[in-house]
Amino acid sequence: TSSPPAHLDFRRFVDVLRKDSDLADISVEVDPHLEIGAITRRVYEQRSKAPLFNNVKGMHNDLFRVLGAQGGLSRVPNETYRRMARHIGLSPTASLKNIIDRMLEAKTKIPLKPVHVETGPCKDVKILGDDVDLTKLPVPFMNRGDGGKYIQTMGVNIVGHPTEDWTNWSIARAMVHDKTRMAGLIIQPQHIAQIYKQWQETGKDMPFAIAQGAPPIATMVASMPLPEGVSEAEYVGALCGSPIELVKCETNDLYVPANSEIVLEGTVSVKDWAKEGPFGEMIGYCFTGHDRTQPLYKVNAITYRKDPILTISVPGRATGVDETHTLIGTLESAEIRQLLQEKGFPVKEAWVLFESQVSWVAIQIDKQKLKALHTNAKDFSQKIGNVVFREKAGRQIHRLLLVGDEINPFSFEDVMWAYSTRCQPGVDDFPFEDVDSFPLMPFISHGATKKMTGSKVVSNCLLPGEYIGQEPWIICDFEHGYPQDVKEKIIDRWSSYGLD
Ligand code: FMN
């Protein structure tokens, strides 16, 4: 059989990045204590190639190489999102809209059940029971404020509902606790937390698997806020038009992508909890002393592919856009657009602005259809806010900006222009105080009110005239402010003015 495409095989994905000149093979020894984290963070900030650390200090029985920034941005012109595009089989020139459209393609398709295969590359080497020792592995300590070494920041957490036919894939971080245990973040409203609660009610520990270096398209789907009850493996199948191949775990009944790089498997205790964090988070802060008590994962087996690669995300300020922005942000945008369109809102696009640490979403409104609704800023803003802020997909979002269709929602400059000139302070901000806040947001966790609800707002960036089709203005830029013939003449003669 021919080898699978890059989006279905992490090792092929690494090869393709290398061929794209979008990967740096680093053979000098690097220290998992801070050095790997710092390099990866600088890579995001400089939009450099993804660093593959082939020589990690403390490597033990081949465990492990490390890949950073698998979903970072590229500085190559017109190929900014190439690494994300490679996750899902799109060309390097794909736009954010192309990526969102692709991720939503399977919404109208029938879910495709995975196939179970006998074995796969992730079973090349097996470490079982007493031979498991997480403390011997060169696990990165990423940020100087972190509370531990994070072994799980980019792998896919796999858990099954105790009674229903639902297997959830998501990404949820975990740090090494001791020889065989990890403390992992399991927080509401995430599906992993909902399923964990069900296991707690049964009194039995929750079986888990974490697939590191899962097929890139599986990593994308795991990061998407798909509705409750949807098994991500089946959504991947529908997206690809062919079922994904899974293989059974050694110590429980879960199934993992057969060509994963590294699989950690075991059970999550329903009663033993321990300190987790602090961790440098997606919002761009590491709050010192801010650890939480979280469930302990017991690792009963580690299996891996020869020459395995651990993948990491080192979240931080979006001056260096990382996977918690590219993946979480883009996939939230997709889900929010879908949600609003399904409910019949005249929404063309929705985009989570990286510059806002993915906490603001620009919602682009079709003004022709808006006019036909005979609505106004207050009613319309309240209706949209009531949908987005009450859904899981909108949980991390604190501001929605409603913009017209001449505003490019993917352009921060465009959106800020509309916001600063059309959203009247004190008049066009419609607050929501009875909805859940995002607990990682500093003004919630460390703000003045200590409230865990509200502080969310819909900012209407449409002037009253735009609701009724009256726009008595000309936008003063080169594009809109001059007749076509004048513009063409100027463009033709540009170099003759000596302006090139
Ligand atoms: N969500 C968490 O709740 N905890 C985490 O530690 C966490 N880390 C993430 C790291 C990365 C790199 C990415 C891309 C996402 C992370 N997420 C985390 C976000 C979830 O994976 C995302 O919200 C997903 O939709 C949750 O799955 P669910 O929709 O099935 O609940």
mmCIF file with all atom_site columns, N, CA, C and O and ligand atoms in Angstrom, residues 152-154 166 168-174 185-187 189-194 219 221-227 230 232 276 279 282 313 315 322-325 327-328 332 392 395-396, ligand 1:
data_model
loop_
_atom_site.group_PDB
_atom_site.id
_atom_site.type_symbol
_atom_site.label_atom_id
_atom_site.label_alt_id
_atom_site.label_comp_id
_atom_site.label_asym_id
_atom_site.label_entity_id
_atom_site.label_seq_id
_atom_site.pdbx_PDB_ins_code
_atom_site.Cartn_x
_atom_site.Cartn_y
_atom_site.Cartn_z
_atom_site.occupancy
_atom_site.B_iso_or_equiv
_atom_site.pdbx_formal_charge
_atom_site.auth_seq_id
_atom_site.auth_comp_id
_atom_site.auth_asym_id
_atom_site.auth_atom_id
_atom_site.pdbx_PDB_model_num
ATOM   1   N N   . GLN A 1 152 ? 2.713   16.671 28.284 1.00 0.00 ? 152 GLN A N   1
ATOM   2   C CA  . GLN A 1 152 ? 1.575   16.683 27.369 1.00 0.00 ? 152 GLN A CA  1
ATOM   3   C C   . GLN A 1 152 ? 1.099   18.112 27.156 1.00 0.00 ? 152 GLN A C   1
ATOM   4   O O   . GLN A 1 152 ? 0.483   18.714 28.035 1.00 0.00 ? 152 GLN A O   1
ATOM   5   N N   . THR A 1 153 ? 1.445   18.652 25.978 1.00 0.00 ? 153 THR A N   1
ATOM   6   C CA  . THR A 1 153 ? 0.917   19.968 25.614 1.00 0.00 ? 153 THR A CA  1
ATOM   7   C C   . THR A 1 153 ? 0.330   19.968 24.211 1.00 0.00 ? 153 THR A C   1
ATOM   8   O O   . THR A 1 153 ? -0.373  20.907 23.844 1.00 0.00 ? 153 THR A O   1
ATOM   9   N N   . MET A 1 154 ? 0.595   18.929 23.437 1.00 0.00 ? 154 MET A N   1
ATOM   10  C CA  . MET A 1 154 ? 0.201   18.970 22.022 1.00 0.00 ? 154 MET A CA  1
ATOM   11  C C   . MET A 1 154 ? -0.354  17.629 21.549 1.00 0.00 ? 154 MET A C   1
ATOM   12  O O   . MET A 1 154 ? -0.751  17.492 20.394 1.00 0.00 ? 154 MET A O   1
ATOM   13  N N   . TRP A 1 166 ? -19.561 7.208  22.871 1.00 0.00 ? 166 TRP A N   1
ATOM   14  C CA  . TRP A 1 166 ? -18.926 8.498  22.592 1.00 0.00 ? 166 TRP A CA  1
ATOM   15  C C   . TRP A 1 166 ? -17.477 8.452  23.059 1.00 0.00 ? 166 TRP A C   1
ATOM   16  O O   . TRP A 1 166 ? -17.220 8.269  24.247 1.00 0.00 ? 166 TRP A O   1
ATOM   17  N N   . ASN A 1 168 ? -14.197 10.781 23.091 1.00 0.00 ? 168 ASN A N   1
ATOM   18  C CA  . ASN A 1 168 ? -13.800 12.174 22.894 1.00 0.00 ? 168 ASN A CA  1
ATOM   19  C C   . ASN A 1 168 ? -12.300 12.299 22.702 1.00 0.00 ? 168 ASN A C   1
ATOM   20  O O   . ASN A 1 168 ? -11.522 11.706 23.436 1.00 0.00 ? 168 ASN A O   1
ATOM   21  N N   . TRP A 1 169 ? -11.931 13.086 21.699 1.00 0.00 ? 169 TRP A N   1
ATOM   22  C CA  . TRP A 1 169 ? -10.525 13.460 21.493 1.00 0.00 ? 169 TRP A CA  1
ATOM   23  C C   . TRP A 1 169 ? -10.402 14.955 21.740 1.00 0.00 ? 169 TRP A C   1
ATOM   24  O O   . TRP A 1 169 ? -11.207 15.750 21.217 1.00 0.00 ? 169 TRP A O   1
ATOM   25  N N   . SER A 1 170 ? -9.422  15.342 22.520 1.00 0.00 ? 170 SER A N   1
ATOM   26  C CA  . SER A 1 170 ? -9.193  16.773 22.765 1.00 0.00 ? 170 SER A CA  1
ATOM   27  C C   . SER A 1 170 ? -7.718  16.945 23.109 1.00 0.00 ? 170 SER A C   1
ATOM   28  O O   . SER A 1 170 ? -6.974  15.968 23.160 1.00 0.00 ? 170 SER A O   1
ATOM   29  N N   . ILE A 1 171 ? -7.314  18.178 23.341 1.00 0.00 ? 171 ILE A N   1
ATOM   30  C CA  . ILE A 1 171 ? -5.964  18.411 23.863 1.00 0.00 ? 171 ILE A CA  1
ATOM   31  C C   . ILE A 1 171 ? -6.116  19.015 25.250 1.00 0.00 ? 171 ILE A C   1
ATOM   32  O O   . ILE A 1 171 ? -6.826  20.010 25.417 1.00 0.00 ? 171 ILE A O   1
ATOM   33  N N   . ALA A 1 172 ? -5.515  18.403 26.238 1.00 0.00 ? 172 ALA A N   1
ATOM   34  C CA  . ALA A 1 172 ? -5.521  18.936 27.605 1.00 0.00 ? 172 ALA A CA  1
ATOM   35  C C   . ALA A 1 172 ? -4.161  18.621 28.213 1.00 0.00 ? 172 ALA A C   1
ATOM   36  O O   . ALA A 1 172 ? -3.705  17.481 28.190 1.00 0.00 ? 172 ALA A O   1
ATOM   37  N N   . ARG A 1 173 ? -3.533  19.637 28.740 1.00 0.00 ? 173 ARG A N   1
ATOM   38  C CA  . ARG A 1 173 ? -2.135  19.529 29.174 1.00 0.00 ? 173 ARG A CA  1
ATOM   39  C C   . ARG A 1 173 ? -1.966  18.639 30.413 1.00 0.00 ? 173 ARG A C   1
ATOM   40  O O   . ARG A 1 173 ? -2.902  18.447 31.201 1.00 0.00 ? 173 ARG A O   1
ATOM   41  N N   . ALA A 1 174 ? -0.745  18.126 30.593 1.00 0.00 ? 174 ALA A N   1
ATOM   42  C CA  . ALA A 1 174 ? -0.422  17.356 31.802 1.00 0.00 ? 174 ALA A CA  1
ATOM   43  C C   . ALA A 1 174 ? 1.060   17.476 32.101 1.00 0.00 ? 174 ALA A C   1
ATOM   44  O O   . ALA A 1 174 ? 1.891   17.535 31.188 1.00 0.00 ? 174 ALA A O   1
ATOM   45  N N   . LEU A 1 185 ? -4.766  19.034 33.519 1.00 0.00 ? 185 LEU A N   1
ATOM   46  C CA  . LEU A 1 185 ? -5.856  20.016 33.624 1.00 0.00 ? 185 LEU A CA  1
ATOM   47  C C   . LEU A 1 185 ? -7.131  19.418 33.012 1.00 0.00 ? 185 LEU A C   1
ATOM   48  O O   . LEU A 1 185 ? -7.174  19.122 31.823 1.00 0.00 ? 185 LEU A O   1
ATOM   49  N N   . ILE A 1 186 ? -8.149  19.243 33.840 1.00 0.00 ? 186 ILE A N   1
ATOM   50  C CA  . ILE A 1 186 ? -9.442  18.740 33.355 1.00 0.00 ? 186 ILE A CA  1
ATOM   51  C C   . ILE A 1 186 ? -10.510 19.704 33.865 1.00 0.00 ? 186 ILE A C   1
ATOM   52  O O   . ILE A 1 186 ? -10.923 19.628 35.021 1.00 0.00 ? 186 ILE A O   1
ATOM   53  N N   . ILE A 1 187 ? -10.874 20.670 33.014 1.00 0.00 ? 187 ILE A N   1
ATOM   54  C CA  . ILE A 1 187 ? -11.786 21.721 33.495 1.00 0.00 ? 187 ILE A CA  1
ATOM   55  C C   . ILE A 1 187 ? -13.045 21.844 32.633 1.00 0.00 ? 187 ILE A C   1
ATOM   56  O O   . ILE A 1 187 ? -13.009 21.655 31.422 1.00 0.00 ? 187 ILE A O   1
ATOM   57  N N   . PRO A 1 189 ? -15.915 23.851 30.639 1.00 0.00 ? 189 PRO A N   1
ATOM   58  C CA  . PRO A 1 189 ? -16.956 22.950 30.133 1.00 0.00 ? 189 PRO A CA  1
ATOM   59  C C   . PRO A 1 189 ? -16.424 21.909 29.157 1.00 0.00 ? 189 PRO A C   1
ATOM   60  O O   . PRO A 1 189 ? -17.170 21.382 28.353 1.00 0.00 ? 189 PRO A O   1
ATOM   61  N N   . GLN A 1 190 ? -15.107 21.624 29.207 1.00 0.00 ? 190 GLN A N   1
ATOM   62  C CA  . GLN A 1 190 ? -14.525 20.717 28.228 1.00 0.00 ? 190 GLN A CA  1
ATOM   63  C C   . GLN A 1 190 ? -15.169 19.326 28.318 1.00 0.00 ? 190 GLN A C   1
ATOM   64  O O   . GLN A 1 190 ? -15.538 18.865 29.395 1.00 0.00 ? 190 GLN A O   1
ATOM   65  N N   . HIS A 1 191 ? -15.261 18.685 27.174 1.00 0.00 ? 191 HIS A N   1
ATOM   66  C CA  . HIS A 1 191 ? -15.902 17.358 27.147 1.00 0.00 ? 191 HIS A CA  1
ATOM   67  C C   . HIS A 1 191 ? -15.142 16.341 27.989 1.00 0.00 ? 191 HIS A C   1
ATOM   68  O O   . HIS A 1 191 ? -15.741 15.453 28.588 1.00 0.00 ? 191 HIS A O   1
ATOM   69  N N   . ILE A 1 192 ? -13.822 16.490 28.058 1.00 0.00 ? 192 ILE A N   1
ATOM   70  C CA  . ILE A 1 192 ? -13.055 15.555 28.894 1.00 0.00 ? 192 ILE A CA  1
ATOM   71  C C   . ILE A 1 192 ? -13.509 15.692 30.356 1.00 0.00 ? 192 ILE A C   1
ATOM   72  O O   . ILE A 1 192 ? -13.590 14.696 31.094 1.00 0.00 ? 192 ILE A O   1
ATOM   73  N N   . ALA A 1 193 ? -13.845 16.916 30.773 1.00 0.00 ? 193 ALA A N   1
ATOM   74  C CA  . ALA A 1 193 ? -14.314 17.134 32.151 1.00 0.00 ? 193 ALA A CA  1
ATOM   75  C C   . ALA A 1 193 ? -15.727 16.574 32.330 1.00 0.00 ? 193 ALA A C   1
ATOM   76  O O   . ALA A 1 193 ? -16.058 16.004 33.384 1.00 0.00 ? 193 ALA A O   1
ATOM   77  N N   . GLN A 1 194 ? -16.549 16.725 31.293 1.00 0.00 ? 194 GLN A N   1
ATOM   78  C CA  . GLN A 1 194 ? -17.912 16.176 31.380 1.00 0.00 ? 194 GLN A CA  1
ATOM   79  C C   . GLN A 1 194 ? -17.867 14.649 31.502 1.00 0.00 ? 194 GLN A C   1
ATOM   80  O O   . GLN A 1 194 ? -18.596 14.047 32.284 1.00 0.00 ? 194 GLN A O   1
ATOM   81  N N   . THR A 1 219 ? -5.200  15.964 15.231 1.00 0.00 ? 219 THR A N   1
ATOM   82  C CA  . THR A 1 219 ? -4.844  17.004 16.199 1.00 0.00 ? 219 THR A CA  1
ATOM   83  C C   . THR A 1 219 ? -5.724  18.234 15.985 1.00 0.00 ? 219 THR A C   1
ATOM   84  O O   . THR A 1 219 ? -6.202  18.853 16.946 1.00 0.00 ? 219 THR A O   1
ATOM   85  N N   . VAL A 1 221 ? -8.781  18.311 14.585 1.00 0.00 ? 221 VAL A N   1
ATOM   86  C CA  . VAL A 1 221 ? -10.170 18.015 14.967 1.00 0.00 ? 221 VAL A CA  1
ATOM   87  C C   . VAL A 1 221 ? -10.301 17.920 16.486 1.00 0.00 ? 221 VAL A C   1
ATOM   88  O O   . VAL A 1 221 ? -11.301 18.361 17.065 1.00 0.00 ? 221 VAL A O   1
ATOM   89  N N   . ALA A 1 222 ? -9.281  17.381 17.143 1.00 0.00 ? 222 ALA A N   1
ATOM   90  C CA  . ALA A 1 222 ? -9.313  17.294 18.611 1.00 0.00 ? 222 ALA A CA  1
ATOM   91  C C   . ALA A 1 222 ? -9.382  18.686 19.239 1.00 0.00 ? 222 ALA A C   1
ATOM   92  O O   . ALA A 1 222 ? -9.952  18.873 20.309 1.00 0.00 ? 222 ALA A O   1
ATOM   93  N N   . SER A 1 223 ? -8.807  19.679 18.560 1.00 0.00 ? 223 SER A N   1
ATOM   94  C CA  . SER A 1 223 ? -8.784  21.049 19.089 1.00 0.00 ? 223 SER A CA  1
ATOM   95  C C   . SER A 1 223 ? -10.041 21.830 18.753 1.00 0.00 ? 223 SER A C   1
ATOM   96  O O   . SER A 1 223 ? -10.160 23.000 19.114 1.00 0.00 ? 223 SER A O   1
ATOM   97  N N   . MET A 1 224 ? -10.971 21.207 18.050 1.00 0.00 ? 224 MET A N   1
ATOM   98  C CA  . MET A 1 224 ? -12.166 21.905 17.571 1.00 0.00 ? 224 MET A CA  1
ATOM   99  C C   . MET A 1 224 ? -13.311 21.693 18.560 1.00 0.00 ? 224 MET A C   1
ATOM   100 O O   . MET A 1 224 ? -13.521 20.569 19.012 1.00 0.00 ? 224 MET A O   1
ATOM   101 N N   . PRO A 1 225 ? -14.032 22.761 18.900 1.00 0.00 ? 225 PRO A N   1
ATOM   102 C CA  . PRO A 1 225 ? -15.136 22.585 19.861 1.00 0.00 ? 225 PRO A CA  1
ATOM   103 C C   . PRO A 1 225 ? -16.382 21.968 19.212 1.00 0.00 ? 225 PRO A C   1
ATOM   104 O O   . PRO A 1 225 ? -17.436 22.582 19.157 1.00 0.00 ? 225 PRO A O   1
ATOM   105 N N   . LEU A 1 226 ? -16.248 20.751 18.733 1.00 0.00 ? 226 LEU A N   1
ATOM   106 C CA  . LEU A 1 226 ? -17.385 20.040 18.122 1.00 0.00 ? 226 LEU A CA  1
ATOM   107 C C   . LEU A 1 226 ? -18.440 19.783 19.192 1.00 0.00 ? 226 LEU A C   1
ATOM   108 O O   . LEU A 1 226 ? -18.122 19.694 20.376 1.00 0.00 ? 226 LEU A O   1
ATOM   109 N N   . PRO A 1 227 ? -19.706 19.639 18.800 1.00 0.00 ? 227 PRO A N   1
ATOM   110 C CA  . PRO A 1 227 ? -20.757 19.455 19.811 1.00 0.00 ? 227 PRO A CA  1
ATOM   111 C C   . PRO A 1 227 ? -20.586 18.175 20.631 1.00 0.00 ? 227 PRO A C   1
ATOM   112 O O   . PRO A 1 227 ? -19.939 17.218 20.187 1.00 0.00 ? 227 PRO A O   1
ATOM   113 N N   . VAL A 1 230 ? -20.235 14.064 19.719 1.00 0.00 ? 230 VAL A N   1
ATOM   114 C CA  . VAL A 1 230 ? -19.563 13.794 18.438 1.00 0.00 ? 230 VAL A CA  1
ATOM   115 C C   . VAL A 1 230 ? -18.213 13.137 18.741 1.00 0.00 ? 230 VAL A C   1
ATOM   116 O O   . VAL A 1 230 ? -17.403 13.687 19.488 1.00 0.00 ? 230 VAL A O   1
ATOM   117 N N   . GLU A 1 232 ? -14.668 12.513 17.701 1.00 0.00 ? 232 GLU A N   1
ATOM   118 C CA  . GLU A 1 232 ? -13.778 13.207 16.764 1.00 0.00 ? 232 GLU A CA  1
ATOM   119 C C   . GLU A 1 232 ? -13.195 12.258 15.715 1.00 0.00 ? 232 GLU A C   1
ATOM   120 O O   . GLU A 1 232 ? -12.973 12.660 14.568 1.00 0.00 ? 232 GLU A O   1
ATOM   121 N N   . GLU A 1 276 ? -1.213  21.055 40.029 1.00 0.00 ? 276 GLU A N   1
ATOM   122 C CA  . GLU A 1 276 ? -0.907  21.175 38.589 1.00 0.00 ? 276 GLU A CA  1
ATOM   123 C C   . GLU A 1 276 ? -0.661  22.647 38.303 1.00 0.00 ? 276 GLU A C   1
ATOM   124 O O   . GLU A 1 276 ? -1.418  23.502 38.750 1.00 0.00 ? 276 GLU A O   1
ATOM   125 N N   . PHE A 1 279 ? 1.430   27.349 34.706 1.00 0.00 ? 279 PHE A N   1
ATOM   126 C CA  . PHE A 1 279 ? 1.912   27.071 33.361 1.00 0.00 ? 279 PHE A CA  1
ATOM   127 C C   . PHE A 1 279 ? 1.776   28.345 32.542 1.00 0.00 ? 279 PHE A C   1
ATOM   128 O O   . PHE A 1 279 ? 0.808   29.086 32.713 1.00 0.00 ? 279 PHE A O   1
ATOM   129 N N   . MET A 1 282 ? -2.069  30.373 27.272 1.00 0.00 ? 282 MET A N   1
ATOM   130 C CA  . MET A 1 282 ? -2.429  30.923 25.961 1.00 0.00 ? 282 MET A CA  1
ATOM   131 C C   . MET A 1 282 ? -2.733  32.414 25.992 1.00 0.00 ? 282 MET A C   1
ATOM   132 O O   . MET A 1 282 ? -2.721  33.071 24.970 1.00 0.00 ? 282 MET A O   1
ATOM   133 N N   . SER A 1 313 ? 3.744   22.370 22.497 1.00 0.00 ? 313 SER A N   1
ATOM   134 C CA  . SER A 1 313 ? 3.300   23.730 22.245 1.00 0.00 ? 313 SER A CA  1
ATOM   135 C C   . SER A 1 313 ? 3.776   24.552 23.433 1.00 0.00 ? 313 SER A C   1
ATOM   136 O O   . SER A 1 313 ? 3.648   24.119 24.577 1.00 0.00 ? 313 SER A O   1
ATOM   137 N N   . PRO A 1 315 ? 2.861   27.891 24.792 1.00 0.00 ? 315 PRO A N   1
ATOM   138 C CA  . PRO A 1 315 ? 1.949   29.025 24.619 1.00 0.00 ? 315 PRO A CA  1
ATOM   139 C C   . PRO A 1 315 ? 2.493   30.310 25.230 1.00 0.00 ? 315 PRO A C   1
ATOM   140 O O   . PRO A 1 315 ? 3.348   30.289 26.109 1.00 0.00 ? 315 PRO A O   1
ATOM   141 N N   . ASP A 1 322 ? 1.070   30.958 18.534 1.00 0.00 ? 322 ASP A N   1
ATOM   142 C CA  . ASP A 1 322 ? 1.350   29.530 18.727 1.00 0.00 ? 322 ASP A CA  1
ATOM   143 C C   . ASP A 1 322 ? 0.075   28.714 18.517 1.00 0.00 ? 322 ASP A C   1
ATOM   144 O O   . ASP A 1 322 ? -0.964  29.260 18.141 1.00 0.00 ? 322 ASP A O   1
ATOM   145 N N   . GLU A 1 323 ? 0.149   27.431 18.801 1.00 0.00 ? 323 GLU A N   1
ATOM   146 C CA  . GLU A 1 323 ? -0.978  26.532 18.512 1.00 0.00 ? 323 GLU A CA  1
ATOM   147 C C   . GLU A 1 323 ? -2.226  26.856 19.327 1.00 0.00 ? 323 GLU A C   1
ATOM   148 O O   . GLU A 1 323 ? -3.343  26.534 18.907 1.00 0.00 ? 323 GLU A O   1
ATOM   149 N N   . THR A 1 324 ? -2.047  27.445 20.511 1.00 0.00 ? 324 THR A N   1
ATOM   150 C CA  . THR A 1 324 ? -3.251  27.766 21.286 1.00 0.00 ? 324 THR A CA  1
ATOM   151 C C   . THR A 1 324 ? -4.009  28.920 20.619 1.00 0.00 ? 324 THR A C   1
ATOM   152 O O   . THR A 1 324 ? -5.169  29.173 20.939 1.00 0.00 ? 324 THR A O   1
ATOM   153 N N   . HIS A 1 325 ? -3.336  29.603 19.677 1.00 0.00 ? 325 HIS A N   1
ATOM   154 C CA  . HIS A 1 325 ? -4.033  30.643 18.899 1.00 0.00 ? 325 HIS A CA  1
ATOM   155 C C   . HIS A 1 325 ? -4.426  30.088 17.531 1.00 0.00 ? 325 HIS A C   1
ATOM   156 O O   . HIS A 1 325 ? -5.577  30.163 17.135 1.00 0.00 ? 325 HIS A O   1
ATOM   157 N N   . LEU A 1 327 ? -4.652  26.973 16.407 1.00 0.00 ? 327 LEU A N   1
ATOM   158 C CA  . LEU A 1 327 ? -5.606  25.861 16.413 1.00 0.00 ? 327 LEU A CA  1
ATOM   159 C C   . LEU A 1 327 ? -6.873  26.233 17.187 1.00 0.00 ? 327 LEU A C   1
ATOM   160 O O   . LEU A 1 327 ? -7.975  26.230 16.629 1.00 0.00 ? 327 LEU A O   1
ATOM   161 N N   . ILE A 1 328 ? -6.723  26.569 18.455 1.00 0.00 ? 328 ILE A N   1
ATOM   162 C CA  . ILE A 1 328 ? -7.927  26.874 19.240 1.00 0.00 ? 328 ILE A CA  1
ATOM   163 C C   . ILE A 1 328 ? -8.697  28.014 18.571 1.00 0.00 ? 328 ILE A C   1
ATOM   164 O O   . ILE A 1 328 ? -9.907  27.932 18.353 1.00 0.00 ? 328 ILE A O   1
ATOM   165 N N   . GLU A 1 332 ? -12.325 27.590 16.843 1.00 0.00 ? 332 GLU A N   1
ATOM   166 C CA  . GLU A 1 332 ? -13.449 28.275 17.483 1.00 0.00 ? 332 GLU A CA  1
ATOM   167 C C   . GLU A 1 332 ? -14.170 29.159 16.471 1.00 0.00 ? 332 GLU A C   1
ATOM   168 O O   . GLU A 1 332 ? -15.402 29.207 16.441 1.00 0.00 ? 332 GLU A O   1
ATOM   169 N N   . LYS A 1 392 ? -20.545 26.475 24.319 1.00 0.00 ? 392 LYS A N   1
ATOM   170 C CA  . LYS A 1 392 ? -19.174 26.098 24.693 1.00 0.00 ? 392 LYS A CA  1
ATOM   171 C C   . LYS A 1 392 ? -18.149 26.744 23.764 1.00 0.00 ? 392 LYS A C   1
ATOM   172 O O   . LYS A 1 392 ? -17.091 27.197 24.213 1.00 0.00 ? 392 LYS A O   1
ATOM   173 N N   . ARG A 1 395 ? -16.964 30.167 24.896 1.00 0.00 ? 395 ARG A N   1
ATOM   174 C CA  . ARG A 1 395 ? -16.625 30.325 26.300 1.00 0.00 ? 395 ARG A CA  1
ATOM   175 C C   . ARG A 1 395 ? -15.394 31.215 26.514 1.00 0.00 ? 395 ARG A C   1
ATOM   176 O O   . ARG A 1 395 ? -15.317 31.998 27.452 1.00 0.00 ? 395 ARG A O   1
ATOM   177 N N   . GLN A 1 396 ? -14.405 31.111 25.623 1.00 0.00 ? 396 GLN A N   1
ATOM   178 C CA  . GLN A 1 396 ? -13.170 31.881 25.808 1.00 0.00 ? 396 GLN A CA  1
ATOM   179 C C   . GLN A 1 396 ? -13.278 33.291 25.260 1.00 0.00 ? 396 GLN A C   1
ATOM   180 O O   . GLN A 1 396 ? -12.341 34.074 25.370 1.00 0.00 ? 396 GLN A O   1
HETATM 181 N N1  . FMN B 2 .   ? -8.058  22.806 26.759 1.00 0.00 ? 1   FMN B N1  1
HETATM 182 C C1  . FMN B 2 .   ? -8.045  22.565 28.082 1.00 0.00 ? 1   FMN B C1  1
HETATM 183 O O1  . FMN B 2 .   ? -9.115  22.496 28.695 1.00 0.00 ? 1   FMN B O1  1
HETATM 184 N N2  . FMN B 2 .   ? -6.879  22.390 28.767 1.00 0.00 ? 1   FMN B N2  1
HETATM 185 C C2  . FMN B 2 .   ? -5.676  22.433 28.145 1.00 0.00 ? 1   FMN B C2  1
HETATM 186 O O2  . FMN B 2 .   ? -4.659  22.240 28.777 1.00 0.00 ? 1   FMN B O2  1
HETATM 187 C C3  . FMN B 2 .   ? -5.646  22.689 26.743 1.00 0.00 ? 1   FMN B C3  1
HETATM 188 N N3  . FMN B 2 .   ? -4.476  22.773 26.085 1.00 0.00 ? 1   FMN B N3  1
HETATM 189 C C4  . FMN B 2 .   ? -4.464  22.962 24.729 1.00 0.00 ? 1   FMN B C4  1
HETATM 190 C C5  . FMN B 2 .   ? -3.256  23.016 24.046 1.00 0.00 ? 1   FMN B C5  1
HETATM 191 C C6  . FMN B 2 .   ? -3.222  23.177 22.675 1.00 0.00 ? 1   FMN B C6  1
HETATM 192 C C7  . FMN B 2 .   ? -1.908  23.246 21.956 1.00 0.00 ? 1   FMN B C7  1
HETATM 193 C C8  . FMN B 2 .   ? -4.431  23.275 21.963 1.00 0.00 ? 1   FMN B C8  1
HETATM 194 C C9  . FMN B 2 .   ? -4.436  23.426 20.464 1.00 0.00 ? 1   FMN B C9  1
HETATM 195 C C10 . FMN B 2 .   ? -5.646  23.219 22.631 1.00 0.00 ? 1   FMN B C10 1
HETATM 196 C C11 . FMN B 2 .   ? -5.685  23.091 24.013 1.00 0.00 ? 1   FMN B C11 1
HETATM 197 N N4  . FMN B 2 .   ? -6.882  23.086 24.724 1.00 0.00 ? 1   FMN B N4  1
HETATM 198 C C12 . FMN B 2 .   ? -6.882  22.864 26.073 1.00 0.00 ? 1   FMN B C12 1
HETATM 199 C C13 . FMN B 2 .   ? -8.161  23.397 24.048 1.00 0.00 ? 1   FMN B C13 1
HETATM 200 C C14 . FMN B 2 .   ? -9.017  22.199 23.779 1.00 0.00 ? 1   FMN B C14 1
HETATM 201 O O3  . FMN B 2 .   ? -8.280  21.183 23.167 1.00 0.00 ? 1   FMN B O3  1
HETATM 202 C C15 . FMN B 2 .   ? -10.192 22.589 22.888 1.00 0.00 ? 1   FMN B C15 1
HETATM 203 O O4  . FMN B 2 .   ? -10.985 23.519 23.599 1.00 0.00 ? 1   FMN B O4  1
HETATM 204 C C16 . FMN B 2 .   ? -11.050 21.412 22.469 1.00 0.00 ? 1   FMN B C16 1
HETATM 205 O O5  . FMN B 2 .   ? -12.130 21.857 21.675 1.00 0.00 ? 1   FMN B O5  1
HETATM 206 C C17 . FMN B 2 .   ? -11.609 20.662 23.659 1.00 0.00 ? 1   FMN B C17 1
HETATM 207 O O6  . FMN B 2 .   ? -12.224 19.487 23.228 1.00 0.00 ? 1   FMN B O6  1
HETATM 208 P P1  . FMN B 2 .   ? -13.792 19.254 23.365 1.00 0.00 ? 1   FMN B P1  1
HETATM 209 O O7  . FMN B 2 .   ? -14.419 20.252 22.415 1.00 0.00 ? 1   FMN B O7  1
HETATM 210 O O8  . FMN B 2 .   ? -14.008 17.875 22.920 1.00 0.00 ? 1   FMN B O8  1
HETATM 211 O O9  . FMN B 2 .   ? -14.168 19.520 24.770 1.00 0.00 ? 1   FMN B O9  1
#
